Amino acid sequence: MKRVAILISGGGSNMLALVRDMGQGAHPCTPVLVASNDPAAAGLARASALGIPTAAVDHRPFGRDRAAFEAALLEPILAARPDILCLAGFMRILTPAFIRRFEGRMLNIHPSLLPKYPGLHTHQRALDAGDTEAGCTVHEVTAELDAGPILGQARVPVLPGDTADTLAARVLVQEHRLYPAVLRRFALGETVPLMLA
Ligand code: GAR
């Protein structure tokens, strides 16, 4: 059984999708920790309600000292002894030193069809570019932002009249489908990317 820690910053809907899937029979993973850089993240209460240990390490007191923030964040993570780390709407950029520690076992979900639109405001950028499709990507985390090996993607159409919000909502539905499916495959050693329509 692979032990999975999930890092969140907000509502944690992707975290919930992962946890729910791990609760299904014959899953190769079990959730051991949900941690956040924001003590007020709604996802922390949701995880607690499901009986999953949680940790909050507020990044703000650390100012620009990312290394000190990460050292504090690392404490509960290491105590939980995860085999796999899943970033699920975790909105802090991690340093190469942190990433190196979990090399080959850290996943992220990003709301665009990478390599298009790394970084922020992905949906608005897709709309501004006149794209006819959008989607989400699960990838391995490497030191370069949103650029690690792609493990899976799901696509949605961009519809007439879409705003960044309506497009984000359509993509999010697919995120909840894609991330659990990719985590299962990753835990089983499957590295061929999963491409969902
Ligand atoms: C998701 O759409 C996720 O793809 C995105 O944040 C949202 C978190 O929602 N992640 C990023 O933008 C990472 N750069 P959630 O908290 O409900 O899972």
PDB file of C-alpha atoms and ligand atoms in Angstrom, residues 10-14 88-89 91 109-111 172 175, ligand 1:
ATOM      1  CA  GLY A  10      -7.881  26.041  -0.943  1.00  0.00           C
ATOM      2  CA  GLY A  11     -11.157  24.195  -1.201  1.00  0.00           C
ATOM      3  CA  GLY A  12      -9.530  20.876  -1.820  1.00  0.00           C
ATOM      4  CA  SER A  13     -11.999  19.462  -4.320  1.00  0.00           C
ATOM      5  CA  ASN A  14      -9.200  17.561  -6.075  1.00  0.00           C
ATOM      6  CA  ALA A  88      -3.771  19.446  -5.407  1.00  0.00           C
ATOM      7  CA  GLY A  89      -4.305  23.172  -5.798  1.00  0.00           C
ATOM      8  CA  MET A  91      -0.329  27.468  -4.723  1.00  0.00           C
ATOM      9  CA  ILE A 109      -2.544  18.807 -11.318  1.00  0.00           C
ATOM     10  CA  HIS A 110      -2.539  21.883 -13.498  1.00  0.00           C
ATOM     11  CA  PRO A 111      -5.598  23.450 -15.137  1.00  0.00           C
ATOM     12  CA  LEU A 172     -12.579  21.042 -12.798  1.00  0.00           C
ATOM     13  CA  GLU A 175      -9.706  17.213 -12.984  1.00  0.00           C
TER      14      GLU A 175
HETATM   15  C1  GAR B   1      -7.604  23.329  -9.436  1.00  0.00           C
HETATM   16  O1  GAR B   1      -8.268  23.787 -10.576  1.00  0.00           O
HETATM   17  C2  GAR B   1      -6.148  23.026  -9.762  1.00  0.00           C
HETATM   18  O2  GAR B   1      -5.956  22.509 -11.047  1.00  0.00           O
HETATM   19  C3  GAR B   1      -5.539  24.389  -9.650  1.00  0.00           C
HETATM   20  O3  GAR B   1      -6.154  24.962  -8.519  1.00  0.00           O
HETATM   21  C4  GAR B   1      -7.473  24.436  -8.379  1.00  0.00           C
HETATM   22  C5  GAR B   1      -7.626  23.902  -6.979  1.00  0.00           C
HETATM   23  O4  GAR B   1      -8.940  23.513  -6.719  1.00  0.00           O
HETATM   24  N1  GAR B   1      -4.114  24.304  -9.492  1.00  0.00           N
HETATM   25  C6  GAR B   1      -3.268  25.222  -9.937  1.00  0.00           C
HETATM   26  O5  GAR B   1      -3.627  26.235 -10.495  1.00  0.00           O
HETATM   27  C7  GAR B   1      -1.814  24.905  -9.663  1.00  0.00           C
HETATM   28  N2  GAR B   1      -0.969  25.880 -10.272  1.00  0.00           N
HETATM   29  P1  GAR B   1      -9.276  22.530  -5.508  1.00  0.00           P
HETATM   30  O6  GAR B   1      -8.645  23.144  -4.261  1.00  0.00           O
HETATM   31  O7  GAR B   1     -10.785  22.568  -5.436  1.00  0.00           O
HETATM   32  O8  GAR B   1      -8.710  21.190  -5.835  1.00  0.00           O
END
